[in-house]
Short mmCIF file of C-alpha atoms in Angstrom, two decimals:
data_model
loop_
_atom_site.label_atom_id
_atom_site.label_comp_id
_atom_site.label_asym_id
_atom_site.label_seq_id
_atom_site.Cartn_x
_atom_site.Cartn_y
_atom_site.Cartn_z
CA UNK A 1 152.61 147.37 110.96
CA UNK A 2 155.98 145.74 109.61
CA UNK A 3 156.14 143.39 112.47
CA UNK A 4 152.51 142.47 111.71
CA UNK A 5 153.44 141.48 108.77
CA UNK A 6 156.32 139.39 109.20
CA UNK A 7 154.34 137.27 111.50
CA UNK A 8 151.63 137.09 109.17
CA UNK A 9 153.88 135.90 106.34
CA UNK A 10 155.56 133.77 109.10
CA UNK A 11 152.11 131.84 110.42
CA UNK A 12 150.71 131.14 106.61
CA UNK A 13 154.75 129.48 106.05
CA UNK A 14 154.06 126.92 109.19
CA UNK A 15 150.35 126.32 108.08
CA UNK A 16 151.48 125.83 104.28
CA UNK A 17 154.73 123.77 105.63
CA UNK A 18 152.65 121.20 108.40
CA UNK A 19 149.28 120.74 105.83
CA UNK A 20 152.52 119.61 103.20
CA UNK A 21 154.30 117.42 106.08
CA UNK A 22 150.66 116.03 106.50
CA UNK A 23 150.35 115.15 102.75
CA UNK A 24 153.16 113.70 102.62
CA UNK A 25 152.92 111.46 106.40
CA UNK A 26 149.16 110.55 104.78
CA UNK A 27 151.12 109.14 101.34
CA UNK A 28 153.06 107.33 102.70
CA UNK A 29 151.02 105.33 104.90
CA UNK A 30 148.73 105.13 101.54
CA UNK A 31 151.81 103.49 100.10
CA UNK A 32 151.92 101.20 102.63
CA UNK A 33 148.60 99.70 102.03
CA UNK A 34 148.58 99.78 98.25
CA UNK A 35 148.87 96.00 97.38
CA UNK A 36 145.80 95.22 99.71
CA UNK A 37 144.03 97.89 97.21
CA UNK A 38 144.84 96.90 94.09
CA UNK A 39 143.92 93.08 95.01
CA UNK A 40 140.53 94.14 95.85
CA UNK A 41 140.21 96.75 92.93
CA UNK A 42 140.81 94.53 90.62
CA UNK A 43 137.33 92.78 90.58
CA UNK A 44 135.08 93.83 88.50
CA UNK A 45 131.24 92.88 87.94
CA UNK A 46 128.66 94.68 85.46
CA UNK A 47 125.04 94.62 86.21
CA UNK A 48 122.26 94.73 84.08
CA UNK A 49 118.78 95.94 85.13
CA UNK A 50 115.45 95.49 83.43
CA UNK A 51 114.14 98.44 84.27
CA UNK A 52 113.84 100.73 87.85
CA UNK A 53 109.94 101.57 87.40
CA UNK A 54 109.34 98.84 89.51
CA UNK A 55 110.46 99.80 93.22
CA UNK A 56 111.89 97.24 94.02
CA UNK A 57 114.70 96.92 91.30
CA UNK A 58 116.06 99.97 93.35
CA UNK A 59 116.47 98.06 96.59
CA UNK A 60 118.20 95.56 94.72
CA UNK A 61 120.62 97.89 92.74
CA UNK A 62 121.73 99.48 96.39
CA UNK A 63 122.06 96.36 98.32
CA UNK A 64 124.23 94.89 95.60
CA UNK A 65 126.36 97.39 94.86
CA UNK A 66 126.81 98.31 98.44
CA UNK A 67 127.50 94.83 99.61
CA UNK A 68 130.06 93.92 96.83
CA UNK A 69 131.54 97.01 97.25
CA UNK A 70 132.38 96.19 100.85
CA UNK A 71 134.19 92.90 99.76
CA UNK A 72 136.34 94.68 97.37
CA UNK A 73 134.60 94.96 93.79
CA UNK A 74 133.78 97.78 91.47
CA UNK A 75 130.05 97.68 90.42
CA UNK A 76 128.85 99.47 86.99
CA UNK A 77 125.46 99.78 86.90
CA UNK A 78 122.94 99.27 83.56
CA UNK A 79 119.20 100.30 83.67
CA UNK A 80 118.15 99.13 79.77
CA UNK A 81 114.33 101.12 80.32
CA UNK A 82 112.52 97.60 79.74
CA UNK A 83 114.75 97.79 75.79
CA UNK A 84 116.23 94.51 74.97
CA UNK A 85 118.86 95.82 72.44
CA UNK A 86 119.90 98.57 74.70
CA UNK A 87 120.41 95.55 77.11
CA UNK A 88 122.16 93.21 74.50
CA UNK A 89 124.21 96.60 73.84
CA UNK A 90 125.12 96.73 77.49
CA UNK A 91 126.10 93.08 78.02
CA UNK A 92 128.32 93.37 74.95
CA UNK A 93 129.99 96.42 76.61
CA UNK A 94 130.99 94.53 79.33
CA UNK A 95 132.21 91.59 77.87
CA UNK A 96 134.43 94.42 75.65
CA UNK A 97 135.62 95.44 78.82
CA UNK A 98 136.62 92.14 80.06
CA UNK A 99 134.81 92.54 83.49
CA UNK A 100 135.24 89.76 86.02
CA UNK A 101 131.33 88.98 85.95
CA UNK A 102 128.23 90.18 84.78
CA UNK A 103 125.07 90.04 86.85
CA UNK A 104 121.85 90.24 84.53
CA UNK A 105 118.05 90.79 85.27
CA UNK A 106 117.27 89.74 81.78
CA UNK A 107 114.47 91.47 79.63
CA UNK A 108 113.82 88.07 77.91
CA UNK A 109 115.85 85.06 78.81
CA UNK A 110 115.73 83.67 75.63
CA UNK A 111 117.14 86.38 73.49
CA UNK A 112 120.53 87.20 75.34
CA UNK A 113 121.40 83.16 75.45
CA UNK A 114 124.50 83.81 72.62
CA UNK A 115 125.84 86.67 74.51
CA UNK A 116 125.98 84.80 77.81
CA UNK A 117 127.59 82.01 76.37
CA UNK A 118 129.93 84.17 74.52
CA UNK A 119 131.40 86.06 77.71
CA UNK A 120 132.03 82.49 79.27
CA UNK A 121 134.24 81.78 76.33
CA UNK A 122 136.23 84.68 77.80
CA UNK A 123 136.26 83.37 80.92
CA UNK A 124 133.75 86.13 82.75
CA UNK A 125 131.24 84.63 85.50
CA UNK A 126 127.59 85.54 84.51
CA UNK A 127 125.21 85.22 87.14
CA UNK A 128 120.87 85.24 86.52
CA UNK A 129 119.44 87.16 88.84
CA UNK A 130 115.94 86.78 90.16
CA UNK A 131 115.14 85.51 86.22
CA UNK A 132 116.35 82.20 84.20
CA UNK A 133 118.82 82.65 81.41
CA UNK A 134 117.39 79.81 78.74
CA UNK A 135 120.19 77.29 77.35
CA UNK A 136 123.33 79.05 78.52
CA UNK A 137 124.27 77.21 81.62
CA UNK A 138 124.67 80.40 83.67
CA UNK A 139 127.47 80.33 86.49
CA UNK A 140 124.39 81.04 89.22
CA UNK A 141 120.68 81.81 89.07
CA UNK A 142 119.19 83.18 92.07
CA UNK A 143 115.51 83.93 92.35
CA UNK A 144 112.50 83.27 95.14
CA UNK A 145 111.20 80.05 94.62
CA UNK A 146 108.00 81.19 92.15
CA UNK A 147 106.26 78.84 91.95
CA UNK A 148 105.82 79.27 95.74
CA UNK A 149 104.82 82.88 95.12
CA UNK A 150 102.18 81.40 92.99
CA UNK A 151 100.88 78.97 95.37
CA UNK A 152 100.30 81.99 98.07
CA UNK A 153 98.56 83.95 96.16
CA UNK A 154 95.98 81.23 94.41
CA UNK A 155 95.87 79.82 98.79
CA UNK A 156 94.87 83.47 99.53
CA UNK A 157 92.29 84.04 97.32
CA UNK A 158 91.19 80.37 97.93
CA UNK A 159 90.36 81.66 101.67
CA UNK A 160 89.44 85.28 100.88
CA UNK A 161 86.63 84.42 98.07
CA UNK A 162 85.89 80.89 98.87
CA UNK A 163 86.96 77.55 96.63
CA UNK A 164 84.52 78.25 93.79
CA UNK A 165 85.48 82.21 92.85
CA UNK A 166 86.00 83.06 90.02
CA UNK A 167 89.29 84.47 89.12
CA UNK A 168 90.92 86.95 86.23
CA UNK A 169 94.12 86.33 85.82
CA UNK A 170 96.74 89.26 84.97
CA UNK A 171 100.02 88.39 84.24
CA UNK A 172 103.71 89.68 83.41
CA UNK A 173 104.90 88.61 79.56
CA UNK A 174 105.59 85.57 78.16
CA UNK A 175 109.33 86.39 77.89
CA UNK A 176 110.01 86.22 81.94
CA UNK A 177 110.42 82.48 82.89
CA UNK A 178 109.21 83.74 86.28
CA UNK A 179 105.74 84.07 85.40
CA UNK A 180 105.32 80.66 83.91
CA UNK A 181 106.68 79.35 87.11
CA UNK A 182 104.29 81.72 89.47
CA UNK A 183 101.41 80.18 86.84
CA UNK A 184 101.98 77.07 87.67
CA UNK A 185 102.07 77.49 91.22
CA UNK A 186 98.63 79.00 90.87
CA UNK A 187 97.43 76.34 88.94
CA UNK A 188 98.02 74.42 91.48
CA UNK A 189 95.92 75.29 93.63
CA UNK A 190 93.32 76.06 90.94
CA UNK A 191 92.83 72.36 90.48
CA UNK A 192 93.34 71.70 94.15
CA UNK A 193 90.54 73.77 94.66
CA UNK A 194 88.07 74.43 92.55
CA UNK A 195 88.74 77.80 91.44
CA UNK A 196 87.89 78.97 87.96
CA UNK A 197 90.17 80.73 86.28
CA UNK A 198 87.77 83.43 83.86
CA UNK A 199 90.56 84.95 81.89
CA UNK A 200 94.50 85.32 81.41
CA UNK A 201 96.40 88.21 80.02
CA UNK A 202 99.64 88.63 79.75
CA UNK A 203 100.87 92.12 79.87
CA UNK A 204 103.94 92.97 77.64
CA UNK A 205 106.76 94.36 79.02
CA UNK A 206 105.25 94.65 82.41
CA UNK A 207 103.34 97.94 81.51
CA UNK A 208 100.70 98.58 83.56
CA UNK A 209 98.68 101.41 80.95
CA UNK A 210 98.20 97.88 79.21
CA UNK A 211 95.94 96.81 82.12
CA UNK A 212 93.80 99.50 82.22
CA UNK A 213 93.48 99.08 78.05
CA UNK A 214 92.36 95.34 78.69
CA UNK A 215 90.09 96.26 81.14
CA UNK A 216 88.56 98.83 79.58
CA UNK A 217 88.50 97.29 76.42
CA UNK A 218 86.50 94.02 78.38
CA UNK A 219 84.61 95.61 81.40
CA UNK A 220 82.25 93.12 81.38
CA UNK A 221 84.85 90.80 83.17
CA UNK A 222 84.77 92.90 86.24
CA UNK A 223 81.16 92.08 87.14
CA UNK A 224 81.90 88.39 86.60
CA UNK A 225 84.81 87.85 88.59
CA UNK A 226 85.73 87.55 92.23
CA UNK A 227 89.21 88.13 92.82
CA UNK A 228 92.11 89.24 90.09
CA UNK A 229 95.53 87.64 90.85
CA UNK A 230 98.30 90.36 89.33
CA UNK A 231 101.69 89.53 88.27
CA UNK A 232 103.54 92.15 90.06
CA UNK A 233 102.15 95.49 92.61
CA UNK A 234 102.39 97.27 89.85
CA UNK A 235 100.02 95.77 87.76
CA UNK A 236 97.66 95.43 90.85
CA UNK A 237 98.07 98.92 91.42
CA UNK A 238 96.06 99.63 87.97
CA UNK A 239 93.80 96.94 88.56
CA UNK A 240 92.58 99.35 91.83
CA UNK A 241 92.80 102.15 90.08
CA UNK A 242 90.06 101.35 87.69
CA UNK A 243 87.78 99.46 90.38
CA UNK A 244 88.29 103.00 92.32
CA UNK A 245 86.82 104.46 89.15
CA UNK A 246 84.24 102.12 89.09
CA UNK A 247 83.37 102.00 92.90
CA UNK A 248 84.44 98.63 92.92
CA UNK A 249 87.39 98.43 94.97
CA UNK A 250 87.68 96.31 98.49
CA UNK A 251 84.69 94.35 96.62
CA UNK A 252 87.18 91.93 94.31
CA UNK A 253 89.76 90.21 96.11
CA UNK A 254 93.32 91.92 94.54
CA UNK A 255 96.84 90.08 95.06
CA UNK A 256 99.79 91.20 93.76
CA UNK A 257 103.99 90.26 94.88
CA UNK A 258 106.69 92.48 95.61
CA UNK A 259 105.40 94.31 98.65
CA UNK A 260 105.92 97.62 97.06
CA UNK A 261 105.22 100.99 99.25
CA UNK A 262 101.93 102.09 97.60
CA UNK A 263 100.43 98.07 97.61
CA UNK A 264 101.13 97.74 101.44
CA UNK A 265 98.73 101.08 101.84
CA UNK A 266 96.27 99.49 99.25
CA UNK A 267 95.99 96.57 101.75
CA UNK A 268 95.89 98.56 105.07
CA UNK A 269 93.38 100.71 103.20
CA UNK A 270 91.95 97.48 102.11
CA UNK A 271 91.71 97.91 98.24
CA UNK A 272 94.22 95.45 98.34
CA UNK A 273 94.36 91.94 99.67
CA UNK A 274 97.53 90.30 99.68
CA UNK A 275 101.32 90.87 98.59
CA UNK A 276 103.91 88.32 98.54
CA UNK A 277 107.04 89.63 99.82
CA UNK A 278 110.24 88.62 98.96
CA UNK A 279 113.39 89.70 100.74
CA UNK A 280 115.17 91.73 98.22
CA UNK A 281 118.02 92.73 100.42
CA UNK A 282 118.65 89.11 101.22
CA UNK A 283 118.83 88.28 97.49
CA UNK A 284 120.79 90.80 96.72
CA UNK A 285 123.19 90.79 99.45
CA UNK A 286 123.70 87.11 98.53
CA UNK A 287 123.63 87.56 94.82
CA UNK A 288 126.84 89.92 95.22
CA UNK A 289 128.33 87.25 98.20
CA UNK A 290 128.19 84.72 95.63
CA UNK A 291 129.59 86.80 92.79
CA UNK A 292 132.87 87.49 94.20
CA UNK A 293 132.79 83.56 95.60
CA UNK A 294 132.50 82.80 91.72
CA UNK A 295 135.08 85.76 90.87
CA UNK A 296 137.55 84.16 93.33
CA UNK A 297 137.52 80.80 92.06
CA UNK A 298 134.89 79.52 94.89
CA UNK A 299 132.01 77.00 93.36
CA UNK A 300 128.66 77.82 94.81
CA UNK A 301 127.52 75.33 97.35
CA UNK A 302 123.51 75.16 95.78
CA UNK A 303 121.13 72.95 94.15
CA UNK A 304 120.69 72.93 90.54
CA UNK A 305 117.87 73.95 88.38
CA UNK A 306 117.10 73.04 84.68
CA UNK A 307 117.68 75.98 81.86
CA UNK A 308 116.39 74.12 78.97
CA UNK A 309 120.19 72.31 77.89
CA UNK A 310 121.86 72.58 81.71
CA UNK A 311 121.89 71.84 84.93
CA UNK A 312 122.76 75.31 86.59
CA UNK A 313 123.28 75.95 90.38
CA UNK A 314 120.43 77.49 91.80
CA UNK A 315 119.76 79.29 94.88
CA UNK A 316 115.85 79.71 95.86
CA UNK A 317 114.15 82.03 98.54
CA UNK A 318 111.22 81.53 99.93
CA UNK A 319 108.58 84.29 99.64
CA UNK A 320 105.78 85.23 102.77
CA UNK A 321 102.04 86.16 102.02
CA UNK A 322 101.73 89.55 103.71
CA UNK A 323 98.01 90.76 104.61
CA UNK A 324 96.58 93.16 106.50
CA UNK A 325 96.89 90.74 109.90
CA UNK A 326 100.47 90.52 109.35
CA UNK A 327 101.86 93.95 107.57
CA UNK A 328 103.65 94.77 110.97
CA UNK A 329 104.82 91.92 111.87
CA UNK A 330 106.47 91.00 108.82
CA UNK A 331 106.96 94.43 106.74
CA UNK A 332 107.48 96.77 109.90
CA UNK A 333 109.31 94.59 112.31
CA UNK A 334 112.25 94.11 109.38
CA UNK A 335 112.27 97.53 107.71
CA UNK A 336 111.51 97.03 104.68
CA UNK A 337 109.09 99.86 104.87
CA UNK A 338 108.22 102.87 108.17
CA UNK A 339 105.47 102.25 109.71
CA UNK A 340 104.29 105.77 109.31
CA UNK A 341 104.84 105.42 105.26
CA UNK A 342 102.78 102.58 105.11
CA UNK A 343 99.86 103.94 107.36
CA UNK A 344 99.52 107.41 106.14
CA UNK A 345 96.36 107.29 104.06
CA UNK A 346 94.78 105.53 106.92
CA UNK A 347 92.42 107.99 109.65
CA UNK A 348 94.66 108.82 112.71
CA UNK A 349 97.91 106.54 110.34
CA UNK A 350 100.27 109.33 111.02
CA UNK A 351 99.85 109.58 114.63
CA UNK A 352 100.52 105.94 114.91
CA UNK A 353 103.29 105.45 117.44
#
């Protein structure tokens, strides 16, 4: 048993003494490539959310932080749960911090104007993302081109419901330049048309109980209109929700943008019409590129948009009406959602190959 022993105590000295070599062979070729890491470590961006209930907003978070992770920055992430002074709180944070930028989705554009222009006194890059900053001259604001997303939807109902439907408008809140710019977009093709619009909302803080609390409150609107153009999928999904409880839906034309899961089945089930989608990964993946450009001393190469006092580079995406004809074509073929997800309320949808 003594031998035993020895060469027990013997084998557990050469595992302890190579796993210590090993260590030691694995510092020093970290040492070696330490001033490549702290020159990419060194950037730092913050990034302010307006809220992850809509799905979307999760894409983007991932995307970002994935993609300017890859060229060498540290992301900290913010979700301010639709609160404007946790957001203000947040942005103030960072500029404490003296991050190298701060990416916002603001809650209201106006309100955070002072901050913004307070952490370009110190120098950090702020960058707008997917909603306008007012007066601040932001360092970048990237969004879809909205008023774009406004035109689809008023063309789609246009075709679906015919030139003289009448439509119920249901929008975001005031505070999101966005939907002023998807309004007039619409309008456009309200007057181009001959649509009439029956009613407007807009729906604070993009909650979508507040829908059904309009409707309900005003169900007489229902039987007078043709088709209800929704701020986000969100809303729209609310809108069906009460037609479903009123055996209404597929009977009023519903649009809605975003191309979230659930509104891609609405419109293969066909309580939905239309979705505009809009390429979050591209966005984001861009949004971050761009960041560490401005980070690194590289001007963005855009065209400029008007904030109320500025001229601010501007990058705009174009959006895609997705229907029925063309969920596979355009949501399927690039990803964005499984095939099997999207047709799974529909007879025989899981067995789709």
């Amino acid at each position: 048993m003594l031998p035993e022993r020895r060469a027990g105590k013997y084998l557990s000295f050469i595992l302890i003494f190579s796993l210590i070599t090993v260590l030691l062979i694995g510092c020093a070729f970290g040492e070696q490539k330490e001033p490549e890491g702290e020159q990419t470590d060194s950037m730092t961006i913050g990034i302010c959310f307006d809220t992850f209930v809509v799905e979307r907003w999760m894409r983007d978070r991932d995307v970002f932080s994935y993609t300017a992770s890859e060229l060498g920055a540290k992301v900290d992430v913010q979700n301010a749960n639709g609160d404007l002074e946790t957001q203000k709180e947040q942005i103030k944070r960072f500029i404490k911090e003296k991050v190298d930028a701060i990416v916002i989705v603001p809650i209201d554009g106006n309100a955070i104007t002072d901050l913004v222009v307070k952490a370009k006194k110190k120098g950090i890059k702020v960058i707008a993302y997917d909603r306008q900053i007012e007066n601040a001259n932001a360092d970048l604001y990237i969004s879809f081109d909205n008023e774009a997303v406004g035109r689809l939807m008023g063309e789609t109902i246009r075709d679906k419901a015919g030139e003289q439907a009448k439509v119920l408008m249901i929008c975001g809140p005031t505070s999101d330049s966005n939907v002023e710019s998807v309004e007039v977009g619409f309008q456009e093709i309200v007057e181009e048309s001959g649509l009439e619009v029956a009613d407007r909302v807009y729906i604070e803080g993009w909650k979508a109980e507040n829908v059904s609390c309009y409707l309900n409150k005003d169900d007489s609107v229902l039987d007078e209109v043709d088709a209800i153009m929704c701020g986000n999928d969100n809303l729209a999904g609310e809108v069906v929700r009460v037609l479903s409880e009123r055996q209404m839906a597929g009977r009023i034309a519903v649009v809605g943008q975003d191309a979230d899961l659930e509104a891609c089945q609405r419109i293969v089930e066909g309580t939905q019409l239309m979705t505009v989608y809009k390429s979050v990964e591209t966005m984001a993946r861009q949004a971050a590129e761009q960041t560490v450009d401005l980070i690194q001393g590289k001007e963005p190469n855009t065209g400029t948009c008007f904030d109320g006092t500025y001229q601010v580079p501007y990058i705009a995406l174009e959006p895609q009406a997705v229907t029925k004809e063309n969920m596979d074509e355009v949501i399927i073929s690039s990803g964005f959602h499984l095939k099997e997800e999207v047709y799974m309320n529909v007879p025989g949808g899981n067995r789709l190959p």
